[in-house]
PDB file of C-alpha atoms in Angstrom:
ATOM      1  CA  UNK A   1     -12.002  33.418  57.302  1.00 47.00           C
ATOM      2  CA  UNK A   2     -10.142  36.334  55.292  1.00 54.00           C
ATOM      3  CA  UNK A   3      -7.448  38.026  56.873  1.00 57.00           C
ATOM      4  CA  UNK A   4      -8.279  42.048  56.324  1.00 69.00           C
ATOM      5  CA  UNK A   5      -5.373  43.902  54.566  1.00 79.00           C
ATOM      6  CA  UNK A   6      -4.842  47.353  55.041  1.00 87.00           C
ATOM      7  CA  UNK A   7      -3.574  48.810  51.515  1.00 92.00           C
ATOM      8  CA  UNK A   8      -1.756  52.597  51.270  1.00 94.00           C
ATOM      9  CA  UNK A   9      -2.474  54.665  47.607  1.00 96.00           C
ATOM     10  CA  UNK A  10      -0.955  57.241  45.874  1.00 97.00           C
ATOM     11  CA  UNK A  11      -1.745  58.747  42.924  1.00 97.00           C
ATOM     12  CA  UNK A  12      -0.381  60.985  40.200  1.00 97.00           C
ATOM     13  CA  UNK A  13      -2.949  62.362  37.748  1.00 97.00           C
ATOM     14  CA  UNK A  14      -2.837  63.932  34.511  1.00 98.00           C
ATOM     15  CA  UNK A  15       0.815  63.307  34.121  1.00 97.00           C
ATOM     16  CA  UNK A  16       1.801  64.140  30.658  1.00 97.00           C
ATOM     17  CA  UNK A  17       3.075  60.528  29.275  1.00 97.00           C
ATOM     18  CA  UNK A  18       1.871  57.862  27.428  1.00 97.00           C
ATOM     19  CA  UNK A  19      -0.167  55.107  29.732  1.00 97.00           C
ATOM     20  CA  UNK A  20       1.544  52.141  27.511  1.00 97.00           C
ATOM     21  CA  UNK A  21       5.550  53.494  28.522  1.00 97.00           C
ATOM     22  CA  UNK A  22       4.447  54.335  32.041  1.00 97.00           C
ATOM     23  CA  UNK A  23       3.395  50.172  32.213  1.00 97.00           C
ATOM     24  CA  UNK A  24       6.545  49.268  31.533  1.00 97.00           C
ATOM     25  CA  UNK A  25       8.253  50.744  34.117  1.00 97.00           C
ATOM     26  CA  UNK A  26       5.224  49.942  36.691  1.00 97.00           C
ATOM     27  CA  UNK A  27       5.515  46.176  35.483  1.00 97.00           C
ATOM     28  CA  UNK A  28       9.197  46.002  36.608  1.00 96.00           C
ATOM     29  CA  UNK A  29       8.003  46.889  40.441  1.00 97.00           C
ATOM     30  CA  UNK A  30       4.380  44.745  41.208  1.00 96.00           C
ATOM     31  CA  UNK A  31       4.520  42.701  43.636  1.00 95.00           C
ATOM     32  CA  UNK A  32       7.748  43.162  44.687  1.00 96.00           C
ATOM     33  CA  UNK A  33       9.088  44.370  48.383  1.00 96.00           C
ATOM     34  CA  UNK A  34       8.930  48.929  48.172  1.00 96.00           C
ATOM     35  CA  UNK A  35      12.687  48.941  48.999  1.00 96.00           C
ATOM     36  CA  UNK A  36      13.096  46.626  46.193  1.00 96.00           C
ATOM     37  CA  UNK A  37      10.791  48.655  44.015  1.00 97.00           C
ATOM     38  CA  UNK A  38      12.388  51.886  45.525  1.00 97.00           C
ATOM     39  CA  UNK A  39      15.904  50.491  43.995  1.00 97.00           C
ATOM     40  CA  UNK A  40      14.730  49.338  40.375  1.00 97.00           C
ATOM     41  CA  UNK A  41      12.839  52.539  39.718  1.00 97.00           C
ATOM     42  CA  UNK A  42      16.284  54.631  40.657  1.00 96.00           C
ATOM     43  CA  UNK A  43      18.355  52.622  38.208  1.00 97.00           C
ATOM     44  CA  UNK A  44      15.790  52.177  35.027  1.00 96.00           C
ATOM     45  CA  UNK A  45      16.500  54.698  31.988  1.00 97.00           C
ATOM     46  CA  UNK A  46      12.811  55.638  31.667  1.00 97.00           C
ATOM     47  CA  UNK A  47      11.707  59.087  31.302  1.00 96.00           C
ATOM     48  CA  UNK A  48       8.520  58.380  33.485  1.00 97.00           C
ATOM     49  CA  UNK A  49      10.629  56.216  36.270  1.00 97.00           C
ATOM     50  CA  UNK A  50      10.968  59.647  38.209  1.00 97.00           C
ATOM     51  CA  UNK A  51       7.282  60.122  38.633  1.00 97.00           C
ATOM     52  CA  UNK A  52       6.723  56.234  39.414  1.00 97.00           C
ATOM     53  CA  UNK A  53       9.086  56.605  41.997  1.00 97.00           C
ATOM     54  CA  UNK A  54       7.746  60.126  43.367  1.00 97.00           C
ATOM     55  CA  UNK A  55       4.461  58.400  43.534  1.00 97.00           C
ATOM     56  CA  UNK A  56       6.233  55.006  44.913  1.00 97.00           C
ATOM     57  CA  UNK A  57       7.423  57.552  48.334  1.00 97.00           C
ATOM     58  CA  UNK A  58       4.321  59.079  48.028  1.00 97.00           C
ATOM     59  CA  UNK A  59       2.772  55.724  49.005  1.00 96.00           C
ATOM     60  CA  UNK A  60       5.195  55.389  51.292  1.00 95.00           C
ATOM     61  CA  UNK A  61       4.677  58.476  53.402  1.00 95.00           C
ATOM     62  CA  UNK A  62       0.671  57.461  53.196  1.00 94.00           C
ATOM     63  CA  UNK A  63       1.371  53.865  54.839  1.00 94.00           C
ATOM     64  CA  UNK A  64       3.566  55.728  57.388  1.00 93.00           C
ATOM     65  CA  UNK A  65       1.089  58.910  58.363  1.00 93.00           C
ATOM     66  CA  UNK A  66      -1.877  56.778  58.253  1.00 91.00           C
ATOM     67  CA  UNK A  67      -0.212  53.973  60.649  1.00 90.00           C
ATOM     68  CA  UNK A  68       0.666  56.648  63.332  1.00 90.00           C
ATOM     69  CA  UNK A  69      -2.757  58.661  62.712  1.00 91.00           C
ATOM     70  CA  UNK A  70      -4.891  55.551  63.295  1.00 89.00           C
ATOM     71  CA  UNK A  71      -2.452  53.642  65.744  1.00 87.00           C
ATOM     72  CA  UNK A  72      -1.669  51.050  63.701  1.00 85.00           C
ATOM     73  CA  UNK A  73       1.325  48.904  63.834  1.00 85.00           C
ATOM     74  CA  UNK A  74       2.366  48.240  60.540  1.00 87.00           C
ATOM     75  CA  UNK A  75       6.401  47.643  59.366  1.00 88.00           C
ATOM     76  CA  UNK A  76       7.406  49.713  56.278  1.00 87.00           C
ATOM     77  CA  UNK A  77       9.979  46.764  56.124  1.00 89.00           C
ATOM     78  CA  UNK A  78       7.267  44.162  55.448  1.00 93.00           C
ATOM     79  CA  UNK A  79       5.520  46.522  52.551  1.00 95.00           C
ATOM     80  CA  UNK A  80       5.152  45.565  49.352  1.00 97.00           C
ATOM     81  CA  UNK A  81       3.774  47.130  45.633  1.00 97.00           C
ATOM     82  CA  UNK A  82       0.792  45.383  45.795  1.00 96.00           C
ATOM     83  CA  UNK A  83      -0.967  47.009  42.337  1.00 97.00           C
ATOM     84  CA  UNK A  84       0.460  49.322  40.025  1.00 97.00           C
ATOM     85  CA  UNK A  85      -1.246  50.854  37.483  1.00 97.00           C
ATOM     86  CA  UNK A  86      -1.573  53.972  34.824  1.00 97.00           C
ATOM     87  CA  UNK A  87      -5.090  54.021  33.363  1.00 97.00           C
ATOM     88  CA  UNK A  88      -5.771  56.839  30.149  1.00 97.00           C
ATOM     89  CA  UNK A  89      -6.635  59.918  31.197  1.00 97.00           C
ATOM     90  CA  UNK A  90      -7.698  62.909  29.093  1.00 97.00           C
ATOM     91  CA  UNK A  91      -6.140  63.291  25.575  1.00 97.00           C
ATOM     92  CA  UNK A  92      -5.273  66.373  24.086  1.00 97.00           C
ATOM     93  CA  UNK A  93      -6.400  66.811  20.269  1.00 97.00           C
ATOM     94  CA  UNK A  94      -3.200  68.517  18.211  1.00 97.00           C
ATOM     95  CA  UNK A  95      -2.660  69.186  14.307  1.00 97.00           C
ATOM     96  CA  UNK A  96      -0.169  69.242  12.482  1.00 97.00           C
ATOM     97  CA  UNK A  97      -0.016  70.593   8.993  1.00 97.00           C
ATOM     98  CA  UNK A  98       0.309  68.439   6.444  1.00 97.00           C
ATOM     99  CA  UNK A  99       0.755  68.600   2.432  1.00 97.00           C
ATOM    100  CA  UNK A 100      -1.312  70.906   0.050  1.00 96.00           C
ATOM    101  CA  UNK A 101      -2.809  72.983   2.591  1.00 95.00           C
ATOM    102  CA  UNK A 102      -4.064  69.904   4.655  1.00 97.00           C
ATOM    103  CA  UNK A 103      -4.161  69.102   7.853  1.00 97.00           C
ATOM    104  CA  UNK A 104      -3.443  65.953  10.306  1.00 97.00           C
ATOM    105  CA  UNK A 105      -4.927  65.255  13.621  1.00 97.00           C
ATOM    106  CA  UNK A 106      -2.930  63.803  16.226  1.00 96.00           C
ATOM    107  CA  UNK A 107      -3.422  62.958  19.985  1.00 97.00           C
ATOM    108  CA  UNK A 108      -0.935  63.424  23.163  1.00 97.00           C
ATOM    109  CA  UNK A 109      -1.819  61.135  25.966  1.00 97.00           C
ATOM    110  CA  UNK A 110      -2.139  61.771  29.589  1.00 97.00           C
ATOM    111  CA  UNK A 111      -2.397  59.038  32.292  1.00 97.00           C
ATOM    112  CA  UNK A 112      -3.073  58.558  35.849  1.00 98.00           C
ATOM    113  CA  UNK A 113      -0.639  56.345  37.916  1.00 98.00           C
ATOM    114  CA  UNK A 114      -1.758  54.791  41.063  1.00 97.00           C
ATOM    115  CA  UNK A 115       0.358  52.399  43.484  1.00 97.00           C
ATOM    116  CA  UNK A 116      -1.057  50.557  46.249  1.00 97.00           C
ATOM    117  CA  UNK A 117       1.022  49.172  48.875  1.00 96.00           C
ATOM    118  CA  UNK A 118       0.075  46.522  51.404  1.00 95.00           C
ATOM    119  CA  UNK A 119       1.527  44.586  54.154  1.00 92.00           C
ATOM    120  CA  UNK A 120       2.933  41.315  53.810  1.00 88.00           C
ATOM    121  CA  UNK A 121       1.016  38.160  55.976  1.00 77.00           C
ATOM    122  CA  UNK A 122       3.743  36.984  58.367  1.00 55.00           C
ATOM    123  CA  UNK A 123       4.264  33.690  56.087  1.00 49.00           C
ATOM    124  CA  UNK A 124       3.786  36.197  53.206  1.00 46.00           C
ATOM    125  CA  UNK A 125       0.607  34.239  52.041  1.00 47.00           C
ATOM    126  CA  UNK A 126      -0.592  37.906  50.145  1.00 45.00           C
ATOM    127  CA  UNK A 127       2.272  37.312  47.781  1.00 47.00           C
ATOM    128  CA  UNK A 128       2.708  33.618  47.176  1.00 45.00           C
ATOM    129  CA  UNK A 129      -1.222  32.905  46.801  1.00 44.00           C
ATOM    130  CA  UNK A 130      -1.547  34.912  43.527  1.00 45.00           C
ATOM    131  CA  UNK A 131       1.647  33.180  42.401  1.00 48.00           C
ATOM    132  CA  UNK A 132       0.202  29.866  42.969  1.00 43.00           C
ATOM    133  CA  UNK A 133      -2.726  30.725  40.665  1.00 42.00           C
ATOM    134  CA  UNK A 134      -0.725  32.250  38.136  1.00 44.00           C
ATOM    135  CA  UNK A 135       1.303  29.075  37.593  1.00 41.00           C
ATOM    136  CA  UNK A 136      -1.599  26.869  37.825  1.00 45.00           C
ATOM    137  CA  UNK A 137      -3.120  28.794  35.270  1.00 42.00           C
ATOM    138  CA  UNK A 138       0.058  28.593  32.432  1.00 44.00           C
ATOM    139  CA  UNK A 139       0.030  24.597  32.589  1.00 50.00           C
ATOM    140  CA  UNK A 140      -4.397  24.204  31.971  1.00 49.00           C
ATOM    141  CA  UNK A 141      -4.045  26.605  28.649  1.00 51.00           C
ATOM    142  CA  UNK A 142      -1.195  24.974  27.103  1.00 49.00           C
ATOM    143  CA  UNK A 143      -3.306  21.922  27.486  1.00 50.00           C
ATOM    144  CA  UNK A 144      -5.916  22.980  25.699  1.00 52.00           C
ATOM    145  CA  UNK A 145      -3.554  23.877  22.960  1.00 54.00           C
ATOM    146  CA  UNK A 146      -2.271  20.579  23.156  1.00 55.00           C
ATOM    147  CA  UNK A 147      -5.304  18.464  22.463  1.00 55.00           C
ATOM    148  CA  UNK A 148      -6.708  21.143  19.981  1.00 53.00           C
ATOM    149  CA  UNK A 149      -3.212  20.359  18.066  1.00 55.00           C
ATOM    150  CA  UNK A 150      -3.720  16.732  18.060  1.00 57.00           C
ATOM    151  CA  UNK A 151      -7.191  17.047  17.067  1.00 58.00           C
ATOM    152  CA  UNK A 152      -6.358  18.852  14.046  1.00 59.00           C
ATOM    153  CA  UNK A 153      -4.329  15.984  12.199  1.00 60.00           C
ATOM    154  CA  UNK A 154      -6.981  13.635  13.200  1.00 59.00           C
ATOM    155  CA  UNK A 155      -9.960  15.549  11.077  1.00 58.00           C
ATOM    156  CA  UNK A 156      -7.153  16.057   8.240  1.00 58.00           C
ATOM    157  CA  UNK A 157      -6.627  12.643   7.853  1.00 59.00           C
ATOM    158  CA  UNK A 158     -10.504  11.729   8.629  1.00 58.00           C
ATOM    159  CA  UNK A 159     -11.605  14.406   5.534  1.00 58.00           C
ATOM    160  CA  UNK A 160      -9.079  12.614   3.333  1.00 57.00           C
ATOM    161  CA  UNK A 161     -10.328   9.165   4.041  1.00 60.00           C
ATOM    162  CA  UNK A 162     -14.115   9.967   3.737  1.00 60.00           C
ATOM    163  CA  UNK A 163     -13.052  11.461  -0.124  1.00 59.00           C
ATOM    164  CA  UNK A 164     -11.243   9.183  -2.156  1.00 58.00           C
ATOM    165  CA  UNK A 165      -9.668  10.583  -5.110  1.00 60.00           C
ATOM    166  CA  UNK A 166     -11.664   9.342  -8.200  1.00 63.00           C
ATOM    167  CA  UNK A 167      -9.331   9.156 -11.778  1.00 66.00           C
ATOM    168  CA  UNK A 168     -10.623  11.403 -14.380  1.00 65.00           C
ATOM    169  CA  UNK A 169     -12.082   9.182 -17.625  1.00 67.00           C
ATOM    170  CA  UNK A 170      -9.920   8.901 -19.847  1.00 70.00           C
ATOM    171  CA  UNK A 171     -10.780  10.548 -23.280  1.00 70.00           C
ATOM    172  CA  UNK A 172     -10.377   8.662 -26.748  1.00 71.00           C
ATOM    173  CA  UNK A 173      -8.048   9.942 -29.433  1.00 70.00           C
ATOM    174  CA  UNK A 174      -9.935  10.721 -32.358  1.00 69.00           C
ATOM    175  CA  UNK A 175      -8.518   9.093 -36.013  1.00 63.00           C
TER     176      UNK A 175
END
């Protein structure tokens, strides 16, 4: 039996920054409480942390509208980023000149950030359940490595038993 979570988007489209530097401010805040999130997006040194957190509030104000619209009872306390994301959007084809006349192509990205919040089970099993799988999940691959490491030796040392080294005939001096 699933418990039904409501979740609360925003989204910012078209902004005029690179999807791969807007992830790195939007991996800082997942999955962590939006007063939390609120307070590392106001102190990173990012260009695009301004828009993340415009679009952060933005989610904000959805969760809160929507909850008095709909008469729902949900606590902006008990919130939290639930996905954050910037997908590509369109890119813009630019050229710049180049040597002898010639001419290079270049591209300026555009993505589209979208935050979802969602509320927080009261033992806060939404949180701690994908935690649970993500450290289940380190332990099984570094197995594999493991065994794949100690079978490697093993054939070495199996290809070098199965060829002996035969001694080159030796050759007669001539008198």
């Amino acid at each position: 039996m699933a418990l039904e979570t409501r979740e609360y988007r925003a989204q910012a489209r078209f902004q005029r920054v690179s999807p791969q530097k807007a992830r790195l401010v939007l991996d800082l805040i997942k999955g962590r409480s939006v007063e939390e999130a609120l307070t590392t997006v106001a102190f990173t040194k990012k260009a695009v942390a301004p828009m993340v957190e415009k679009v952060l509030r933005s989610a904000l104000q959805n969760a809160n509208y929507l909850s008095q619209e709909q008469g729902l009872d949900v606590d902006v306390d008990n919130l939290y980023v639930k996905t954050a994301v910037a997908n590509d959007g369109p890119r813009m084809k630019r050229i710049r000149p180049a040597p002898m006349g010639r001419a290079y192509r270049y591209q300026r990205r555009m993505a589209h950030i979208a935050v979802s919040l969602a509320e927080r089970g009261q033992s806060g099993l939404a949180h701690t359940v994908g935690e649970e799988h993500q450290v289940e999940a380190a332990p099984v691959k570094s197995a594999k490595k493991k065994t794949a490491a100690k079978k490697a030796p093993a054939k070495k040392a199996a290809a070098k038993k199965a060829a002996p080294k035969k001694a080159a005939p030796k050759k007669k001096a001539a008198k």
